[in-house]
Short mmCIF file of N, CA and C in Angstrom, two decimals:
data_model
loop_
_atom_site.label_atom_id
_atom_site.label_comp_id
_atom_site.label_asym_id
_atom_site.label_seq_id
_atom_site.Cartn_x
_atom_site.Cartn_y
_atom_site.Cartn_z
N PRO A 1 -293.50 -24.11 54.82
CA PRO A 1 -294.58 -24.25 55.45
C PRO A 1 -294.88 -25.55 56.21
N PHE A 2 -295.71 -25.63 57.37
CA PHE A 2 -296.10 -26.64 57.97
C PHE A 2 -296.86 -27.56 57.09
N ALA A 3 -297.86 -27.06 56.39
CA ALA A 3 -298.62 -28.02 55.82
C ALA A 3 -298.03 -28.77 54.59
N GLU A 4 -296.78 -28.38 54.25
CA GLU A 4 -296.18 -29.12 53.17
C GLU A 4 -295.42 -30.12 53.73
N LEU A 5 -295.15 -30.18 54.94
CA LEU A 5 -294.27 -31.13 55.66
C LEU A 5 -294.89 -32.54 55.43
N GLN A 6 -293.98 -33.82 55.53
CA GLN A 6 -294.51 -35.03 55.49
C GLN A 6 -293.83 -35.82 56.82
N TYR A 7 -294.29 -36.92 56.88
CA TYR A 7 -293.93 -37.87 58.05
C TYR A 7 -292.49 -38.00 58.13
N ASP A 8 -291.61 -38.11 57.10
CA ASP A 8 -290.15 -38.23 56.98
C ASP A 8 -289.63 -36.83 57.56
N ASP A 9 -290.28 -35.81 57.44
CA ASP A 9 -289.61 -34.64 57.88
C ASP A 9 -289.65 -34.79 59.41
N PHE A 10 -290.39 -35.40 60.13
CA PHE A 10 -290.52 -35.45 61.64
C PHE A 10 -289.90 -36.71 62.15
N ALA A 11 -290.10 -37.86 61.64
CA ALA A 11 -289.56 -38.90 61.99
C ALA A 11 -288.29 -39.13 62.49
N ASP A 12 -287.97 -39.66 63.73
CA ASP A 12 -286.50 -39.90 63.95
C ASP A 12 -285.83 -40.58 62.91
N GLU A 13 -284.48 -40.14 62.76
CA GLU A 13 -283.93 -40.88 61.62
C GLU A 13 -283.47 -42.34 61.97
N LEU A 14 -283.27 -42.59 63.13
CA LEU A 14 -282.80 -44.11 63.53
C LEU A 14 -283.97 -45.05 63.21
N LEU A 15 -283.68 -46.09 62.74
CA LEU A 15 -284.70 -46.97 62.69
C LEU A 15 -285.42 -47.75 63.97
N PHE A 16 -284.41 -47.85 64.87
CA PHE A 16 -285.15 -48.07 66.29
C PHE A 16 -284.11 -47.68 67.24
N LEU A 17 -284.55 -47.59 68.35
CA LEU A 17 -283.83 -47.26 69.75
C LEU A 17 -284.40 -47.98 70.88
N GLU A 18 -283.61 -48.80 71.42
CA GLU A 18 -284.04 -49.66 72.54
C GLU A 18 -282.89 -49.57 73.58
N ASP A 19 -283.32 -49.68 74.83
CA ASP A 19 -282.56 -49.44 75.97
C ASP A 19 -281.90 -50.89 76.22
N ILE A 20 -280.59 -51.06 76.22
CA ILE A 20 -279.90 -52.45 76.36
C ILE A 20 -280.16 -52.74 77.78
N ALA A 21 -280.44 -51.92 78.92
CA ALA A 21 -280.64 -52.43 80.02
C ALA A 21 -282.03 -52.94 80.28
N GLU A 22 -282.79 -52.84 79.45
CA GLU A 22 -284.14 -53.46 79.48
C GLU A 22 -284.43 -54.62 78.55
N MET A 23 -283.36 -55.13 77.73
CA MET A 23 -283.33 -56.12 77.00
C MET A 23 -283.32 -57.40 77.52
N GLY A 24 -283.92 -58.51 77.27
CA GLY A 24 -283.79 -59.80 77.72
C GLY A 24 -283.02 -60.72 76.78
N SER A 25 -283.46 -60.36 75.57
CA SER A 25 -282.62 -61.23 74.42
C SER A 25 -282.63 -60.38 73.15
N PHE A 26 -281.53 -60.63 72.30
CA PHE A 26 -281.25 -60.03 70.91
C PHE A 26 -280.89 -61.02 70.03
N LYS A 27 -281.85 -61.35 69.32
CA LYS A 27 -281.86 -62.33 68.36
C LYS A 27 -281.66 -62.12 66.85
N LEU A 28 -280.65 -62.56 66.02
CA LEU A 28 -280.32 -62.37 64.86
C LEU A 28 -280.33 -63.54 63.96
N THR A 29 -281.05 -63.35 62.87
CA THR A 29 -281.15 -64.66 62.03
C THR A 29 -280.45 -64.13 60.85
N THR A 30 -279.53 -64.63 60.19
CA THR A 30 -278.94 -64.42 59.07
C THR A 30 -278.98 -65.49 58.07
N GLU A 31 -278.40 -65.32 56.82
CA GLU A 31 -278.44 -66.32 55.66
C GLU A 31 -277.66 -67.60 56.27
N THR A 32 -276.78 -67.24 57.18
CA THR A 32 -275.88 -68.48 57.79
C THR A 32 -276.19 -68.95 58.87
N GLY A 33 -277.27 -68.57 59.47
CA GLY A 33 -277.67 -69.07 60.92
C GLY A 33 -278.43 -68.13 61.68
N GLU A 34 -278.53 -68.58 62.82
CA GLU A 34 -279.28 -68.03 63.89
C GLU A 34 -278.55 -67.66 65.37
N THR A 35 -278.50 -66.53 65.65
CA THR A 35 -278.01 -66.46 67.19
C THR A 35 -278.91 -65.83 68.22
N ASP A 36 -279.17 -66.48 69.09
CA ASP A 36 -280.33 -65.82 70.23
C ASP A 36 -279.38 -65.55 71.33
N PHE A 37 -279.11 -64.10 71.68
CA PHE A 37 -278.15 -63.55 72.62
C PHE A 37 -279.12 -63.32 73.90
N ALA A 38 -278.88 -64.29 75.00
CA ALA A 38 -279.58 -63.94 76.26
C ALA A 38 -278.91 -63.01 77.02
N LEU A 39 -279.37 -61.99 77.66
CA LEU A 39 -278.88 -60.99 78.32
C LEU A 39 -279.23 -61.12 79.87
N THR A 40 -278.34 -61.13 80.80
CA THR A 40 -278.60 -61.15 82.30
C THR A 40 -277.97 -59.96 82.58
N HIS A 41 -279.01 -59.15 83.41
CA HIS A 41 -278.46 -57.75 83.87
C HIS A 41 -278.07 -58.11 85.26
N HIS A 42 -277.21 -57.06 85.97
CA HIS A 42 -276.57 -57.18 87.16
C HIS A 42 -276.66 -55.68 87.49
N PRO A 43 -277.80 -55.05 88.04
CA PRO A 43 -278.01 -53.74 88.10
C PRO A 43 -277.22 -52.96 89.28
N GLU A 44 -276.75 -54.16 90.22
CA GLU A 44 -275.83 -53.62 91.31
C GLU A 44 -274.49 -53.18 90.97
N GLU A 45 -274.00 -53.77 89.68
CA GLU A 45 -272.70 -53.37 89.05
C GLU A 45 -272.92 -51.85 88.48
N THR A 46 -271.78 -51.13 88.60
CA THR A 46 -271.72 -49.75 87.95
C THR A 46 -270.80 -49.89 86.85
N ASP A 47 -269.92 -50.79 86.80
CA ASP A 47 -269.25 -51.05 85.66
C ASP A 47 -270.01 -51.67 84.51
N ASN A 48 -270.01 -51.00 83.24
CA ASN A 48 -270.70 -51.35 82.06
C ASN A 48 -270.07 -52.71 81.69
N ALA A 49 -268.84 -53.06 81.82
CA ALA A 49 -268.29 -54.33 81.57
C ALA A 49 -268.88 -55.49 82.34
N LYS A 50 -269.38 -55.18 83.49
CA LYS A 50 -269.69 -56.12 84.41
C LYS A 50 -271.21 -56.06 84.91
N ASN A 51 -271.79 -55.26 84.32
CA ASN A 51 -273.22 -55.25 84.67
C ASN A 51 -274.24 -55.80 83.64
N LEU A 52 -273.57 -56.66 82.90
CA LEU A 52 -274.43 -57.38 81.67
C LEU A 52 -273.61 -58.55 81.49
N THR A 53 -274.38 -59.81 81.46
CA THR A 53 -273.67 -61.09 80.86
C THR A 53 -274.45 -61.58 79.67
N VAL A 54 -273.76 -61.69 78.65
CA VAL A 54 -274.22 -62.04 77.39
C VAL A 54 -273.83 -63.41 77.00
N THR A 55 -274.78 -64.35 76.87
CA THR A 55 -274.61 -65.89 76.30
C THR A 55 -275.46 -66.18 75.22
N ALA A 56 -274.90 -67.00 74.39
CA ALA A 56 -275.63 -67.65 73.31
C ALA A 56 -275.03 -68.93 73.00
N GLY A 57 -275.80 -70.11 72.81
CA GLY A 57 -275.25 -71.32 72.49
C GLY A 57 -274.28 -71.83 73.46
N GLY A 58 -274.34 -71.71 74.77
CA GLY A 58 -273.51 -72.24 75.80
C GLY A 58 -272.18 -71.24 75.82
N LYS A 59 -272.20 -70.06 75.01
CA LYS A 59 -270.85 -69.46 75.06
C LYS A 59 -271.23 -67.88 75.66
N THR A 60 -270.18 -67.44 76.44
CA THR A 60 -270.29 -66.25 76.92
C THR A 60 -269.56 -65.09 76.16
N TYR A 61 -270.26 -64.08 75.66
CA TYR A 61 -269.33 -63.08 74.87
C TYR A 61 -269.15 -61.93 75.77
N ASP A 62 -268.14 -61.41 75.04
CA ASP A 62 -267.53 -60.19 75.71
C ASP A 62 -268.74 -59.01 75.90
N THR A 63 -268.82 -58.45 76.95
CA THR A 63 -270.15 -57.33 77.03
C THR A 63 -269.78 -56.02 76.25
N THR A 64 -268.54 -55.78 76.18
CA THR A 64 -268.21 -54.45 75.41
C THR A 64 -268.32 -54.68 73.94
N ASP A 65 -267.93 -55.77 73.48
CA ASP A 65 -267.95 -56.31 72.09
C ASP A 65 -269.50 -56.30 71.68
N PHE A 66 -270.25 -56.95 72.75
CA PHE A 66 -271.68 -57.17 72.35
C PHE A 66 -272.28 -55.78 72.14
N ARG A 67 -272.23 -54.85 73.05
CA ARG A 67 -272.86 -53.53 73.11
C ARG A 67 -272.48 -52.87 71.88
N TYR A 68 -271.15 -52.94 71.39
CA TYR A 68 -270.93 -52.29 70.15
C TYR A 68 -271.70 -52.88 68.87
N VAL A 69 -271.80 -54.25 68.94
CA VAL A 69 -272.79 -54.86 67.83
C VAL A 69 -273.97 -54.27 67.87
N VAL A 70 -274.72 -54.09 69.00
CA VAL A 70 -276.09 -53.60 69.19
C VAL A 70 -276.26 -52.22 68.71
N ARG A 71 -275.07 -51.54 69.10
CA ARG A 71 -275.02 -49.89 68.87
C ARG A 71 -275.15 -49.96 67.30
N ASN A 72 -274.36 -50.84 66.54
CA ASN A 72 -274.17 -50.70 65.11
C ASN A 72 -275.56 -50.98 64.44
N PHE A 73 -276.55 -52.05 65.02
CA PHE A 73 -277.86 -51.96 64.42
C PHE A 73 -278.76 -50.99 64.98
N MET A 74 -278.45 -50.33 65.93
CA MET A 74 -279.35 -49.33 66.33
C MET A 74 -278.96 -47.73 65.60
N GLU A 75 -277.77 -47.87 64.93
CA GLU A 75 -277.36 -46.83 64.30
C GLU A 75 -277.90 -46.86 62.79
N ILE A 76 -278.53 -47.94 62.30
CA ILE A 76 -279.02 -48.03 60.86
C ILE A 76 -280.13 -46.94 60.88
N LYS A 77 -280.03 -46.23 59.86
CA LYS A 77 -280.89 -44.86 59.82
C LYS A 77 -282.01 -45.37 58.70
N ARG A 78 -283.22 -44.59 58.85
CA ARG A 78 -284.12 -44.63 58.01
C ARG A 78 -283.69 -43.72 56.85
N TYR A 79 -283.79 -44.33 55.51
CA TYR A 79 -283.52 -43.37 54.29
C TYR A 79 -284.79 -42.65 53.86
N SER A 80 -285.92 -43.43 53.70
CA SER A 80 -287.04 -42.80 53.37
C SER A 80 -288.00 -43.96 53.59
N ALA A 81 -289.34 -43.62 53.40
CA ALA A 81 -290.45 -44.61 53.61
C ALA A 81 -290.37 -45.56 52.31
N LEU A 82 -290.68 -46.85 52.52
CA LEU A 82 -290.70 -47.83 51.55
C LEU A 82 -292.00 -47.77 50.62
N THR A 83 -291.92 -47.43 49.45
CA THR A 83 -293.09 -47.64 48.60
C THR A 83 -293.37 -48.92 47.72
N LYS A 84 -292.30 -49.66 47.63
CA LYS A 84 -292.20 -50.80 46.76
C LYS A 84 -292.63 -51.99 47.81
N SER A 85 -293.22 -53.08 47.18
CA SER A 85 -293.20 -54.44 47.82
C SER A 85 -292.00 -55.21 47.98
N THR A 86 -292.03 -55.76 49.04
CA THR A 86 -290.88 -56.67 49.23
C THR A 86 -290.96 -58.19 48.87
N ASP A 87 -292.23 -58.54 48.07
CA ASP A 87 -292.39 -59.81 47.58
C ASP A 87 -291.48 -60.10 46.69
N GLY A 88 -290.75 -61.38 46.98
CA GLY A 88 -289.90 -61.75 46.10
C GLY A 88 -288.39 -61.45 46.26
N GLN A 89 -288.14 -60.54 47.01
CA GLN A 89 -287.00 -60.15 47.40
C GLN A 89 -286.16 -61.01 48.48
N PRO A 90 -284.96 -60.98 48.43
CA PRO A 90 -284.26 -61.90 49.43
C PRO A 90 -284.26 -61.47 50.76
N LEU A 91 -284.58 -62.22 51.85
CA LEU A 91 -284.72 -61.94 53.19
C LEU A 91 -283.20 -62.03 53.54
N LYS A 92 -282.65 -60.96 54.04
CA LYS A 92 -281.19 -61.07 54.36
C LYS A 92 -280.79 -61.06 55.96
N LEU A 93 -281.87 -60.54 56.71
CA LEU A 93 -281.62 -60.51 58.28
C LEU A 93 -282.78 -60.32 58.82
N THR A 94 -283.06 -61.02 60.04
CA THR A 94 -284.17 -60.82 61.06
C THR A 94 -283.72 -60.69 62.40
N LEU A 95 -284.15 -59.43 62.80
CA LEU A 95 -283.60 -59.12 64.27
C LEU A 95 -284.95 -58.99 65.22
N ALA A 96 -284.84 -59.66 66.41
CA ALA A 96 -285.68 -59.54 67.30
C ALA A 96 -285.51 -59.20 68.70
N ILE A 97 -285.95 -58.25 69.41
CA ILE A 97 -285.55 -57.97 70.72
C ILE A 97 -286.65 -58.24 71.65
N THR A 98 -286.49 -58.84 72.70
CA THR A 98 -287.37 -59.20 73.92
C THR A 98 -286.73 -58.37 75.06
N ARG A 99 -287.72 -57.76 75.75
CA ARG A 99 -287.35 -57.28 77.14
C ARG A 99 -287.42 -58.30 78.13
N SER A 100 -286.52 -57.77 79.23
CA SER A 100 -286.28 -58.82 80.35
C SER A 100 -287.53 -59.11 81.07
N GLY A 101 -287.52 -60.49 81.24
CA GLY A 101 -288.79 -61.07 81.90
C GLY A 101 -289.99 -61.42 80.70
N GLU A 102 -289.90 -60.98 79.65
CA GLU A 102 -291.13 -61.26 78.73
C GLU A 102 -290.40 -62.15 77.71
N LYS A 103 -291.59 -62.96 76.97
CA LYS A 103 -291.22 -64.09 75.92
C LYS A 103 -291.44 -63.44 74.48
N LYS A 104 -292.52 -62.61 74.50
CA LYS A 104 -292.90 -62.04 73.11
C LYS A 104 -291.76 -60.87 72.72
N PRO A 105 -291.20 -60.79 71.39
CA PRO A 105 -290.42 -59.69 71.22
C PRO A 105 -291.25 -58.32 71.25
N VAL A 106 -290.50 -57.32 71.36
CA VAL A 106 -291.22 -55.99 71.64
C VAL A 106 -290.98 -55.32 70.26
N LEU A 107 -290.01 -55.92 69.53
CA LEU A 107 -289.57 -55.32 68.14
C LEU A 107 -289.02 -56.44 67.15
N THR A 108 -289.40 -56.58 66.04
CA THR A 108 -289.10 -57.76 65.21
C THR A 108 -288.78 -56.95 63.79
N ILE A 109 -287.67 -56.90 63.17
CA ILE A 109 -287.45 -56.09 62.02
C ILE A 109 -286.90 -57.14 61.00
N LYS A 110 -287.44 -57.31 59.75
CA LYS A 110 -286.88 -58.09 58.66
C LYS A 110 -286.41 -57.22 57.58
N PHE A 111 -285.13 -57.57 57.24
CA PHE A 111 -284.34 -56.65 56.28
C PHE A 111 -284.30 -57.49 54.90
N TYR A 112 -284.85 -56.96 53.70
CA TYR A 112 -284.97 -57.36 52.59
C TYR A 112 -283.96 -56.59 51.51
N GLU A 113 -283.23 -57.27 50.70
CA GLU A 113 -282.33 -56.79 49.77
C GLU A 113 -283.23 -56.31 48.67
N MET A 114 -283.26 -55.03 48.34
CA MET A 114 -284.08 -54.33 47.31
C MET A 114 -283.05 -54.01 45.96
N SER A 115 -281.96 -53.63 46.25
CA SER A 115 -280.77 -53.30 45.39
C SER A 115 -279.54 -53.43 46.00
N SER A 116 -278.45 -53.32 45.32
CA SER A 116 -277.17 -53.29 45.89
C SER A 116 -276.93 -52.15 46.75
N ASN A 117 -277.74 -51.10 46.64
CA ASN A 117 -277.61 -50.01 47.59
C ASN A 117 -278.70 -49.84 48.76
N LEU A 118 -279.73 -50.44 48.45
CA LEU A 118 -280.81 -50.17 49.38
C LEU A 118 -281.46 -51.55 49.96
N TYR A 119 -281.79 -51.61 51.23
CA TYR A 119 -282.44 -52.57 51.81
C TYR A 119 -283.84 -52.03 52.26
N ALA A 120 -284.85 -52.96 52.22
CA ALA A 120 -286.08 -52.69 52.92
C ALA A 120 -286.24 -53.03 54.50
N ALA A 121 -286.45 -52.35 55.22
CA ALA A 121 -286.63 -52.62 56.82
C ALA A 121 -288.09 -52.69 57.01
N VAL A 122 -288.66 -53.97 57.43
CA VAL A 122 -290.20 -53.98 57.70
C VAL A 122 -290.40 -54.39 59.18
N LEU A 123 -290.88 -53.46 59.78
CA LEU A 123 -291.01 -53.59 61.14
C LEU A 123 -292.35 -54.23 61.41
N ASP A 124 -292.40 -55.09 62.66
CA ASP A 124 -293.66 -55.85 63.10
C ASP A 124 -294.80 -55.08 63.18
N ASN A 125 -294.72 -53.64 63.25
CA ASN A 125 -295.91 -52.95 63.46
C ASN A 125 -296.53 -52.45 62.20
N GLY A 126 -295.88 -53.00 61.07
CA GLY A 126 -296.10 -52.56 59.88
C GLY A 126 -295.49 -51.44 59.12
N GLU A 127 -294.75 -50.68 59.92
CA GLU A 127 -294.02 -49.58 59.27
C GLU A 127 -292.86 -50.26 58.29
N LYS A 128 -292.66 -49.52 57.23
CA LYS A 128 -291.60 -50.03 56.26
C LYS A 128 -290.86 -49.00 55.78
N TYR A 129 -289.51 -49.13 55.69
CA TYR A 129 -288.57 -48.17 55.33
C TYR A 129 -287.47 -48.62 54.32
N GLN A 130 -286.94 -47.74 53.65
CA GLN A 130 -285.66 -48.02 52.87
C GLN A 130 -284.52 -47.65 54.01
N VAL A 131 -283.54 -48.44 53.83
CA VAL A 131 -282.18 -48.27 54.63
C VAL A 131 -281.11 -48.50 53.78
N LYS A 132 -280.01 -47.88 54.16
CA LYS A 132 -278.86 -48.01 53.14
C LYS A 132 -278.22 -49.55 53.39
N ALA A 133 -278.06 -50.26 52.28
CA ALA A 133 -277.35 -51.57 52.47
C ALA A 133 -276.10 -51.66 53.09
N SER A 134 -275.50 -50.55 53.08
CA SER A 134 -274.05 -50.47 53.46
C SER A 134 -273.99 -50.50 55.14
N GLU A 135 -275.18 -49.74 55.73
CA GLU A 135 -275.34 -50.02 57.08
C GLU A 135 -275.50 -51.24 57.66
N VAL A 136 -276.68 -51.96 56.95
CA VAL A 136 -277.04 -53.07 57.26
C VAL A 136 -275.74 -54.05 57.32
N LYS A 137 -275.13 -54.11 56.29
CA LYS A 137 -273.90 -54.89 55.89
C LYS A 137 -272.83 -54.65 56.96
N ASN A 138 -272.71 -53.56 57.49
CA ASN A 138 -271.80 -53.14 58.44
C ASN A 138 -272.10 -53.73 59.75
N ALA A 139 -273.30 -53.74 60.19
CA ALA A 139 -273.92 -54.32 61.39
C ALA A 139 -273.69 -55.79 61.32
N ILE A 140 -274.01 -56.39 60.25
CA ILE A 140 -273.91 -57.99 60.08
C ILE A 140 -272.34 -58.25 60.08
N THR A 141 -271.58 -57.54 59.51
CA THR A 141 -270.10 -57.76 59.59
C THR A 141 -269.69 -57.57 61.22
N GLN A 142 -270.16 -56.57 61.90
CA GLN A 142 -269.70 -56.41 63.10
C GLN A 142 -270.20 -57.72 63.98
N TYR A 143 -271.31 -58.35 63.71
CA TYR A 143 -271.97 -59.56 64.42
C TYR A 143 -270.80 -60.70 64.17
N GLU A 144 -270.43 -60.83 62.75
CA GLU A 144 -269.68 -61.79 62.38
C GLU A 144 -268.22 -61.65 63.03
N ILE A 145 -267.80 -60.58 63.24
CA ILE A 145 -266.69 -60.31 64.02
C ILE A 145 -266.55 -60.78 65.45
N LEU A 146 -267.65 -60.45 66.07
CA LEU A 146 -267.93 -60.93 67.25
C LEU A 146 -267.78 -62.39 67.49
N ASN A 147 -268.35 -63.08 66.72
CA ASN A 147 -268.63 -64.59 66.54
C ASN A 147 -267.13 -65.13 66.25
N GLU A 148 -266.53 -64.38 65.33
CA GLU A 148 -265.00 -64.88 64.97
C GLU A 148 -264.03 -64.59 66.16
N PHE A 149 -264.03 -63.60 66.90
CA PHE A 149 -263.28 -63.34 68.02
C PHE A 149 -263.65 -64.43 69.11
N LEU A 150 -264.83 -64.66 69.29
CA LEU A 150 -264.99 -65.77 70.48
C LEU A 150 -264.56 -67.10 69.89
N ARG A 151 -264.79 -67.41 68.84
CA ARG A 151 -264.13 -68.71 68.13
C ARG A 151 -262.60 -68.80 68.30
N VAL A 152 -261.95 -67.78 67.90
CA VAL A 152 -260.55 -67.70 67.92
C VAL A 152 -260.07 -67.79 69.28
N LYS A 153 -260.65 -66.97 70.41
CA LYS A 153 -260.38 -67.06 71.78
C LYS A 153 -260.50 -68.52 72.35
N GLN A 154 -261.65 -69.12 71.98
CA GLN A 154 -261.93 -70.59 72.59
C GLN A 154 -260.81 -71.43 71.87
N GLU A 155 -260.59 -71.47 70.63
CA GLU A 155 -259.75 -72.54 70.12
C GLU A 155 -258.35 -72.12 70.50
N LYS A 156 -257.85 -70.93 70.69
CA LYS A 156 -256.47 -70.83 71.01
C LYS A 156 -256.12 -70.59 72.54
N GLN A 157 -257.45 -70.68 73.18
CA GLN A 157 -257.34 -70.41 74.65
C GLN A 157 -256.50 -69.36 75.11
N THR A 158 -256.80 -68.12 74.37
CA THR A 158 -256.31 -66.95 74.84
C THR A 158 -257.09 -65.79 74.97
N ALA A 159 -256.75 -64.65 75.46
CA ALA A 159 -257.40 -63.30 75.27
C ALA A 159 -256.54 -62.57 74.27
N MET A 160 -257.24 -61.79 73.49
CA MET A 160 -256.57 -61.02 72.50
C MET A 160 -257.32 -59.71 72.07
N VAL A 161 -256.42 -58.88 71.62
CA VAL A 161 -257.01 -57.52 71.08
C VAL A 161 -256.60 -57.41 69.85
N PHE A 162 -257.47 -57.62 68.69
CA PHE A 162 -256.96 -57.40 67.28
C PHE A 162 -257.97 -56.60 66.50
N ILE A 163 -257.65 -55.55 65.85
CA ILE A 163 -258.69 -54.76 65.19
C ILE A 163 -258.30 -54.63 63.77
N SER A 164 -259.45 -55.20 63.29
CA SER A 164 -259.61 -55.43 61.68
C SER A 164 -260.90 -55.66 61.32
N HIS A 165 -261.14 -55.25 60.00
CA HIS A 165 -262.45 -55.41 59.43
C HIS A 165 -262.27 -56.57 58.33
N ASP A 166 -261.16 -57.36 58.38
CA ASP A 166 -261.18 -58.31 57.50
C ASP A 166 -261.25 -59.82 58.14
N LEU A 167 -262.27 -60.36 58.06
CA LEU A 167 -262.46 -61.69 58.78
C LEU A 167 -261.29 -62.69 58.42
N ASN A 168 -260.86 -62.67 57.23
CA ASN A 168 -259.85 -63.49 56.66
C ASN A 168 -258.66 -63.52 57.56
N ALA A 169 -258.31 -62.35 57.84
CA ALA A 169 -257.08 -61.95 58.54
C ALA A 169 -257.15 -62.47 60.06
N ILE A 170 -258.41 -62.32 60.69
CA ILE A 170 -258.54 -63.02 61.79
C ILE A 170 -258.56 -64.50 61.88
N SER A 171 -259.06 -65.02 60.84
CA SER A 171 -259.18 -66.66 60.83
C SER A 171 -257.85 -67.01 60.78
N ARG A 172 -256.72 -66.23 60.43
CA ARG A 172 -255.43 -66.89 59.97
C ARG A 172 -254.47 -66.47 61.38
N VAL A 173 -255.01 -65.84 62.47
CA VAL A 173 -254.00 -65.44 63.51
C VAL A 173 -253.80 -66.93 64.16
#
């Protein structure tokens, strides 16, 4: 019956959903550092590979690869409402999204490790959810792969396609 339903029964299962065409920046802060991706949109272009330029730290990133990284973060699902405190828990990741032409983030999410299986996702609007650690770790890994691809391409001055989830293998190419 309707009277017995709770918020989690109605809420969208995705932690967040933002239109990349509206993003001005996508900032990730991990335990190893911070990357502030600046997004420049080219609305006159119809090709997805050409209608967005992504830069960070003076480097230009592959648009298709960057879209994949963003999609991985947007695919993190709400597992349930968070009832525990995050006090004292290790902060593993902060994500901040700013819309084009704006300076203040429209969305900031902090991810805390609660256990080996669950992370807490704390949104800047006060909402708190449990999310699967594996989904957060997968998104972070895809971000690390994006950075590693760019590093190898620049060091070797080559374009390459290499599909692997093993960063050590990529480093030895």
